[in-house]
Amino acid sequence: MLKQLLFFGFLLVQFLSVAQNKTATILDANSNESIPYANIKIGTQTNTVSNGEGKFSIPTDVKDETVIEVSYIGYASTNITLEKLKSLDYVIKLVPAVYELNNVDVSDKKEDVNAIMAKVKANLKENYLTTSTPSKSTIFIREQTAFKAKQFKLEIEKSTGFSKSKLKEVNAEIKSFASRMTKTPPREFKDFLGIYGSQVTKKDDKMVNSSKLNVLKATVIRDENRSVSIDDLEKTAGNLFLKHLDTTKFYRTKSGWFGSRDTISFSKEFNKNRKRGNKTEKQQPKNVSGAKSTIVSTQTQTHPLYGTKTDFIRQNDWYKYTLDGAVFTDDYKLVYVIKFQPKKGKAKYEGTLYVSENDFAVVKATYTLAKGKTLGGINLKWILGVKVFENVSSGTLIYKENPTTKKYYLQYASLEDGQYFYLNRPLKFIELTDEERDVLALDIKAEGDMLDKIEYLNLEQKELSATEFENLKEPDFKYIKMNKYDPKVWKEFTTLEPAEEMKQFSIEK
């Protein structure tokens, strides 16, 4: 019997190892450093990119004879079968192919960098403006949110509604909650894959963009007991006290100088009846609306013609440009490497542009906030106890040419944004009696950073007819809730390989 169990266990391990997607790594052949965001084509159908750690996943149904093509600007592309890749322990090494500009025979080599950037700007509409023909894309999105508190304190100033023993119990919960917020900061990971259709039509002499999204699968890893949103922080903290307040009584809340006139009760029956009476209230947005908004926002922010993240492409007077050599793409097209940094106060970013010599399209851009720059915020520290400003903004953008339309579209984006926040606000629950006496008064103090990261991958873009666009469906969907990342959930789809921090993250039970 023992032998049979051991044999069964061996078969189970073998089955699980076969059933899961394999992970490959792309490295620089000289330095052995990982190569992030390399283009990968698996067979004739699958297109993806390596993640920030140079890793990508290979679907379970790929045959040994399938050819995997890997390319990256400035490196010689390589083709390798899955069978050969297995023998190399799933490691692909790319050989750098960098050339000095004065050694390259091109017609524009004598042009200065400002002339090149002038041509980039002149060709923006030709290279990036969407055609009126509808299109369909397979898009994968990964959203990450992190709350990193430098300090987090909840202090009860006074309580007329708690006994000494009850107050001791509440204080113990406060201490535990605050400790968890600082020692194990809350994070959230959301992934979804969907078919996204869009078209531009003319209405009343204006161009109108319409879109549809059919989400094929979506997952979320989130701790429901710990908020990762500044807006929900007060609510999350306040919920600690709800179970201690009398559910037979009615209250209102007051935060800072402002008080709510709404009646609050923690009675389930009261809230149930209130919800019935508020049928005309605006419903919460559907998941599909939020997912589609993320796609549209990412595409809009990163568009070379008008994006808020890409002013360094078109605001030539704001930035200082420096030609930093040239490299070749995998199909031997020359690409100028251009560094940029602020020249005027309006400029915020520094980074690198990769400009095609063939049509002066930006095929890749990396950017980050220049030293001492922020993107603004609000400082109501002394009035409302709130201060917020954006101090992190960086990204990598890759644009790919559609072979049919000859227009460039956003193939991949990695956007990281962060805000410093300071919150110092009193919160009161006031019992509604003739005297309206205070029941509970607490002080919320928090300081830290909110970090948001979005990864966008357009796996494929195709043209559609107007009829095909109209026939696209847009059902709502539900996120599959998980305590930790599970690759088996995504085994039938091509997605971005998660970074190690996501693989190692799990929700505390």
Short mmCIF file of N, CA and C in Angstrom, two decimals, residues 87-190:
data_model
loop_
_atom_site.label_atom_id
_atom_site.label_comp_id
_atom_site.label_asym_id
_atom_site.label_seq_id
_atom_site.Cartn_x
_atom_site.Cartn_y
_atom_site.Cartn_z
N SER A 87 17.01 22.47 -23.20
CA SER A 87 18.39 22.02 -22.99
C SER A 87 19.27 23.13 -22.42
N LEU A 88 18.83 24.39 -22.60
CA LEU A 88 19.58 25.54 -22.07
C LEU A 88 19.02 26.00 -20.72
N ASP A 89 18.22 25.13 -20.10
CA ASP A 89 17.65 25.44 -18.78
C ASP A 89 16.76 26.67 -18.82
N TYR A 90 16.08 26.87 -19.93
CA TYR A 90 15.13 27.97 -20.11
C TYR A 90 15.78 29.35 -19.96
N VAL A 91 17.02 29.46 -20.43
CA VAL A 91 17.73 30.74 -20.42
C VAL A 91 18.11 31.12 -21.85
N ILE A 92 17.74 32.34 -22.27
CA ILE A 92 18.08 32.84 -23.60
C ILE A 92 19.02 34.03 -23.42
N LYS A 93 20.17 33.99 -24.11
CA LYS A 93 21.14 35.08 -24.01
C LYS A 93 21.20 35.84 -25.32
N LEU A 94 20.98 37.16 -25.24
CA LEU A 94 21.03 38.01 -26.43
C LEU A 94 22.38 38.73 -26.50
N VAL A 95 22.88 38.86 -27.74
CA VAL A 95 24.17 39.50 -27.97
C VAL A 95 23.96 40.96 -28.33
N PRO A 96 24.59 41.90 -27.61
CA PRO A 96 24.43 43.33 -27.92
C PRO A 96 24.94 43.64 -29.33
N ALA A 97 24.27 44.59 -29.97
CA ALA A 97 24.68 45.03 -31.31
C ALA A 97 24.55 46.55 -31.36
N VAL A 98 25.43 47.23 -30.66
CA VAL A 98 25.39 48.69 -30.55
C VAL A 98 26.42 49.30 -31.50
N TYR A 99 26.05 50.39 -32.17
CA TYR A 99 26.93 51.04 -33.14
C TYR A 99 27.06 52.52 -32.80
N GLU A 100 28.25 53.04 -32.98
CA GLU A 100 28.45 54.48 -32.86
C GLU A 100 27.85 55.16 -34.08
N LEU A 101 27.23 56.31 -33.89
CA LEU A 101 26.53 56.96 -34.99
C LEU A 101 27.46 57.33 -36.13
N ASN A 102 28.70 57.73 -35.81
CA ASN A 102 29.61 58.15 -36.88
C ASN A 102 30.15 56.97 -37.69
N ASN A 103 29.85 55.75 -37.26
CA ASN A 103 30.26 54.56 -38.02
C ASN A 103 29.11 53.99 -38.85
N VAL A 104 27.95 54.64 -38.76
CA VAL A 104 26.78 54.13 -39.47
C VAL A 104 26.52 55.01 -40.68
N ASP A 105 26.34 54.39 -41.83
CA ASP A 105 26.13 55.12 -43.08
C ASP A 105 24.64 55.37 -43.27
N VAL A 106 24.17 56.53 -42.80
CA VAL A 106 22.77 56.91 -42.96
C VAL A 106 22.69 58.33 -43.48
N SER A 107 21.59 58.62 -44.15
CA SER A 107 21.47 59.92 -44.81
C SER A 107 21.37 61.07 -43.80
N ASP A 108 20.81 60.80 -42.61
CA ASP A 108 20.58 61.88 -41.66
C ASP A 108 21.63 61.97 -40.56
N LYS A 109 22.77 61.30 -40.76
CA LYS A 109 23.75 61.24 -39.67
C LYS A 109 24.34 62.61 -39.33
N LYS A 110 24.28 63.58 -40.26
CA LYS A 110 24.85 64.90 -40.00
C LYS A 110 23.84 65.86 -39.38
N GLU A 111 22.58 65.42 -39.32
CA GLU A 111 21.57 66.28 -38.73
C GLU A 111 21.78 66.36 -37.22
N ASP A 112 21.52 67.53 -36.65
CA ASP A 112 21.63 67.62 -35.20
C ASP A 112 20.37 67.07 -34.56
N VAL A 113 20.43 66.88 -33.25
CA VAL A 113 19.35 66.20 -32.56
C VAL A 113 18.06 67.01 -32.59
N ASN A 114 18.14 68.34 -32.60
CA ASN A 114 16.94 69.16 -32.64
C ASN A 114 16.20 69.02 -33.97
N ALA A 115 16.96 68.83 -35.05
CA ALA A 115 16.34 68.60 -36.36
C ALA A 115 15.60 67.26 -36.37
N ILE A 116 16.19 66.25 -35.72
CA ILE A 116 15.54 64.94 -35.63
C ILE A 116 14.23 65.06 -34.84
N MET A 117 14.28 65.75 -33.70
CA MET A 117 13.09 65.90 -32.88
C MET A 117 12.02 66.74 -33.57
N ALA A 118 12.44 67.69 -34.40
CA ALA A 118 11.47 68.47 -35.18
C ALA A 118 10.73 67.57 -36.15
N LYS A 119 11.44 66.60 -36.74
CA LYS A 119 10.80 65.65 -37.66
C LYS A 119 9.89 64.69 -36.90
N VAL A 120 10.29 64.33 -35.68
CA VAL A 120 9.42 63.49 -34.84
C VAL A 120 8.09 64.19 -34.63
N LYS A 121 8.14 65.46 -34.26
CA LYS A 121 6.93 66.23 -34.00
C LYS A 121 6.10 66.39 -35.27
N ALA A 122 6.75 66.65 -36.39
CA ALA A 122 6.04 66.85 -37.66
C ALA A 122 5.32 65.59 -38.13
N ASN A 123 5.81 64.42 -37.70
CA ASN A 123 5.24 63.16 -38.17
C ASN A 123 4.33 62.48 -37.15
N LEU A 124 4.01 63.18 -36.06
CA LEU A 124 3.20 62.56 -35.02
C LEU A 124 1.83 62.10 -35.52
N LYS A 125 1.14 62.96 -36.24
CA LYS A 125 -0.19 62.59 -36.74
C LYS A 125 -0.11 61.43 -37.73
N GLU A 126 0.88 61.48 -38.59
CA GLU A 126 1.04 60.43 -39.59
C GLU A 126 1.35 59.09 -38.94
N ASN A 127 2.12 59.11 -37.87
CA ASN A 127 2.56 57.86 -37.24
C ASN A 127 1.59 57.30 -36.21
N TYR A 128 0.83 58.17 -35.52
CA TYR A 128 0.07 57.70 -34.36
C TYR A 128 -1.43 57.98 -34.39
N LEU A 129 -1.89 58.85 -35.28
CA LEU A 129 -3.30 59.19 -35.26
C LEU A 129 -4.13 58.01 -35.75
N THR A 130 -5.11 57.62 -34.94
CA THR A 130 -5.93 56.44 -35.24
C THR A 130 -6.75 56.63 -36.51
N THR A 131 -6.87 55.58 -37.29
CA THR A 131 -7.70 55.62 -38.49
C THR A 131 -9.16 55.43 -38.10
N SER A 132 -10.05 55.67 -39.05
CA SER A 132 -11.49 55.50 -38.79
C SER A 132 -11.93 54.04 -38.83
N THR A 133 -11.03 53.16 -39.23
CA THR A 133 -11.37 51.74 -39.28
C THR A 133 -11.38 51.14 -37.87
N PRO A 134 -12.45 50.46 -37.47
CA PRO A 134 -12.48 49.84 -36.13
C PRO A 134 -11.36 48.82 -35.96
N SER A 135 -10.94 48.63 -34.73
CA SER A 135 -9.88 47.66 -34.46
C SER A 135 -10.25 46.82 -33.23
N LYS A 136 -9.60 45.67 -33.15
CA LYS A 136 -9.80 44.76 -32.01
C LYS A 136 -8.44 44.37 -31.46
N SER A 137 -8.27 44.49 -30.16
CA SER A 137 -7.00 44.15 -29.52
C SER A 137 -7.23 43.18 -28.37
N THR A 138 -6.26 42.29 -28.17
CA THR A 138 -6.26 41.43 -26.99
C THR A 138 -5.33 42.07 -25.98
N ILE A 139 -5.90 42.56 -24.87
CA ILE A 139 -5.14 43.37 -23.92
C ILE A 139 -5.11 42.71 -22.54
N PHE A 140 -3.91 42.69 -21.97
CA PHE A 140 -3.74 42.22 -20.59
C PHE A 140 -3.29 43.39 -19.73
N ILE A 141 -3.92 43.54 -18.57
CA ILE A 141 -3.60 44.62 -17.64
C ILE A 141 -3.27 44.03 -16.27
N ARG A 142 -2.20 44.53 -15.69
CA ARG A 142 -1.89 44.18 -14.29
C ARG A 142 -1.78 45.49 -13.51
N GLU A 143 -2.58 45.61 -12.45
CA GLU A 143 -2.56 46.79 -11.59
C GLU A 143 -2.05 46.40 -10.20
N GLN A 144 -1.13 47.20 -9.68
CA GLN A 144 -0.61 46.96 -8.34
C GLN A 144 -0.73 48.25 -7.53
N THR A 145 -1.21 48.12 -6.31
CA THR A 145 -1.32 49.26 -5.41
C THR A 145 -0.69 48.90 -4.08
N ALA A 146 0.09 49.80 -3.53
CA ALA A 146 0.75 49.55 -2.25
C ALA A 146 0.61 50.76 -1.34
N PHE A 147 0.37 50.51 -0.09
CA PHE A 147 0.29 51.54 0.94
C PHE A 147 1.49 51.36 1.85
N LYS A 148 2.39 52.34 1.89
CA LYS A 148 3.59 52.23 2.71
C LYS A 148 3.59 53.36 3.74
N ALA A 149 3.24 53.02 4.97
CA ALA A 149 3.10 54.02 6.02
C ALA A 149 4.41 54.24 6.76
N LYS A 150 4.81 55.50 6.87
CA LYS A 150 5.94 55.84 7.72
C LYS A 150 5.50 55.90 9.18
N GLN A 151 4.28 56.35 9.37
CA GLN A 151 3.68 56.29 10.70
C GLN A 151 2.18 56.08 10.53
N PHE A 152 1.58 55.39 11.48
CA PHE A 152 0.14 55.18 11.44
C PHE A 152 -0.33 55.04 12.88
N LYS A 153 -1.13 56.02 13.33
CA LYS A 153 -1.57 56.02 14.71
C LYS A 153 -3.06 56.34 14.79
N LEU A 154 -3.73 55.65 15.68
CA LEU A 154 -5.11 55.96 16.01
C LEU A 154 -5.16 56.18 17.51
N GLU A 155 -5.62 57.33 17.92
CA GLU A 155 -5.65 57.64 19.33
C GLU A 155 -7.05 58.08 19.75
N ILE A 156 -7.59 57.44 20.77
CA ILE A 156 -8.89 57.86 21.30
C ILE A 156 -8.67 59.02 22.25
N GLU A 157 -9.27 60.15 21.92
CA GLU A 157 -9.12 61.32 22.78
C GLU A 157 -10.08 61.25 23.97
N LYS A 158 -11.32 60.85 23.70
CA LYS A 158 -12.28 60.67 24.78
C LYS A 158 -13.38 59.73 24.32
N SER A 159 -14.04 59.14 25.28
CA SER A 159 -15.13 58.23 24.98
C SER A 159 -16.15 58.27 26.10
N THR A 160 -17.37 58.65 25.78
CA THR A 160 -18.44 58.66 26.78
C THR A 160 -19.33 57.44 26.65
N GLY A 161 -19.02 56.59 25.65
CA GLY A 161 -19.89 55.45 25.41
C GLY A 161 -19.29 54.11 25.79
N PHE A 162 -18.03 54.09 26.16
CA PHE A 162 -17.36 52.83 26.46
C PHE A 162 -17.06 52.72 27.96
N SER A 163 -17.19 51.52 28.47
CA SER A 163 -16.71 51.25 29.82
C SER A 163 -15.20 51.11 29.77
N LYS A 164 -14.56 51.07 30.96
CA LYS A 164 -13.11 50.96 31.00
C LYS A 164 -12.64 49.66 30.36
N SER A 165 -13.35 48.57 30.59
CA SER A 165 -12.96 47.28 30.02
C SER A 165 -13.15 47.28 28.50
N LYS A 166 -14.24 47.90 28.05
CA LYS A 166 -14.48 47.96 26.60
C LYS A 166 -13.45 48.86 25.92
N LEU A 167 -13.09 49.96 26.58
CA LEU A 167 -12.09 50.86 26.03
C LEU A 167 -10.74 50.16 25.91
N LYS A 168 -10.43 49.33 26.88
CA LYS A 168 -9.19 48.56 26.86
C LYS A 168 -9.18 47.60 25.67
N GLU A 169 -10.32 46.99 25.40
CA GLU A 169 -10.45 46.06 24.27
C GLU A 169 -10.27 46.79 22.94
N VAL A 170 -10.90 47.97 22.84
CA VAL A 170 -10.78 48.75 21.60
C VAL A 170 -9.35 49.20 21.38
N ASN A 171 -8.69 49.66 22.44
CA ASN A 171 -7.30 50.11 22.32
C ASN A 171 -6.38 48.99 21.87
N ALA A 172 -6.64 47.78 22.31
CA ALA A 172 -5.84 46.63 21.89
C ALA A 172 -6.00 46.38 20.39
N GLU A 173 -7.23 46.52 19.89
CA GLU A 173 -7.48 46.36 18.45
C GLU A 173 -6.79 47.46 17.65
N ILE A 174 -6.84 48.69 18.17
CA ILE A 174 -6.18 49.82 17.51
C ILE A 174 -4.69 49.56 17.36
N LYS A 175 -4.07 49.13 18.44
CA LYS A 175 -2.63 48.89 18.44
C LYS A 175 -2.26 47.80 17.44
N SER A 176 -3.06 46.75 17.40
CA SER A 176 -2.80 45.64 16.47
C SER A 176 -2.96 46.10 15.02
N PHE A 177 -4.02 46.87 14.75
CA PHE A 177 -4.30 47.36 13.40
C PHE A 177 -3.17 48.28 12.92
N ALA A 178 -2.77 49.24 13.76
CA ALA A 178 -1.71 50.18 13.39
C ALA A 178 -0.39 49.46 13.16
N SER A 179 -0.10 48.47 13.96
CA SER A 179 1.14 47.71 13.82
C SER A 179 1.19 46.97 12.49
N ARG A 180 0.06 46.37 12.11
CA ARG A 180 0.01 45.63 10.84
C ARG A 180 0.15 46.57 9.65
N MET A 181 -0.40 47.77 9.76
CA MET A 181 -0.34 48.71 8.65
C MET A 181 1.10 49.15 8.36
N THR A 182 1.95 49.21 9.40
CA THR A 182 3.33 49.66 9.21
C THR A 182 4.28 48.49 8.96
N LYS A 183 4.09 47.38 9.66
CA LYS A 183 5.02 46.25 9.53
C LYS A 183 4.76 45.43 8.28
N THR A 184 3.51 45.22 7.93
CA THR A 184 3.17 44.47 6.71
C THR A 184 2.21 45.32 5.89
N PRO A 185 2.76 46.29 5.14
CA PRO A 185 1.91 47.23 4.38
C PRO A 185 0.95 46.51 3.45
N PRO A 186 -0.30 46.96 3.37
CA PRO A 186 -1.27 46.33 2.48
C PRO A 186 -0.93 46.54 1.01
N ARG A 187 -1.18 45.52 0.22
CA ARG A 187 -0.99 45.58 -1.23
C ARG A 187 -2.21 45.01 -1.92
N GLU A 188 -2.33 45.35 -3.19
CA GLU A 188 -3.42 44.81 -4.00
C GLU A 188 -2.90 44.54 -5.41
N PHE A 189 -3.26 43.39 -5.96
CA PHE A 189 -2.88 43.03 -7.33
C PHE A 189 -4.16 42.66 -8.10
N LYS A 190 -4.36 43.31 -9.24
CA LYS A 190 -5.51 42.99 -10.09
C LYS A 190 -5.02 42.71 -11.50
#
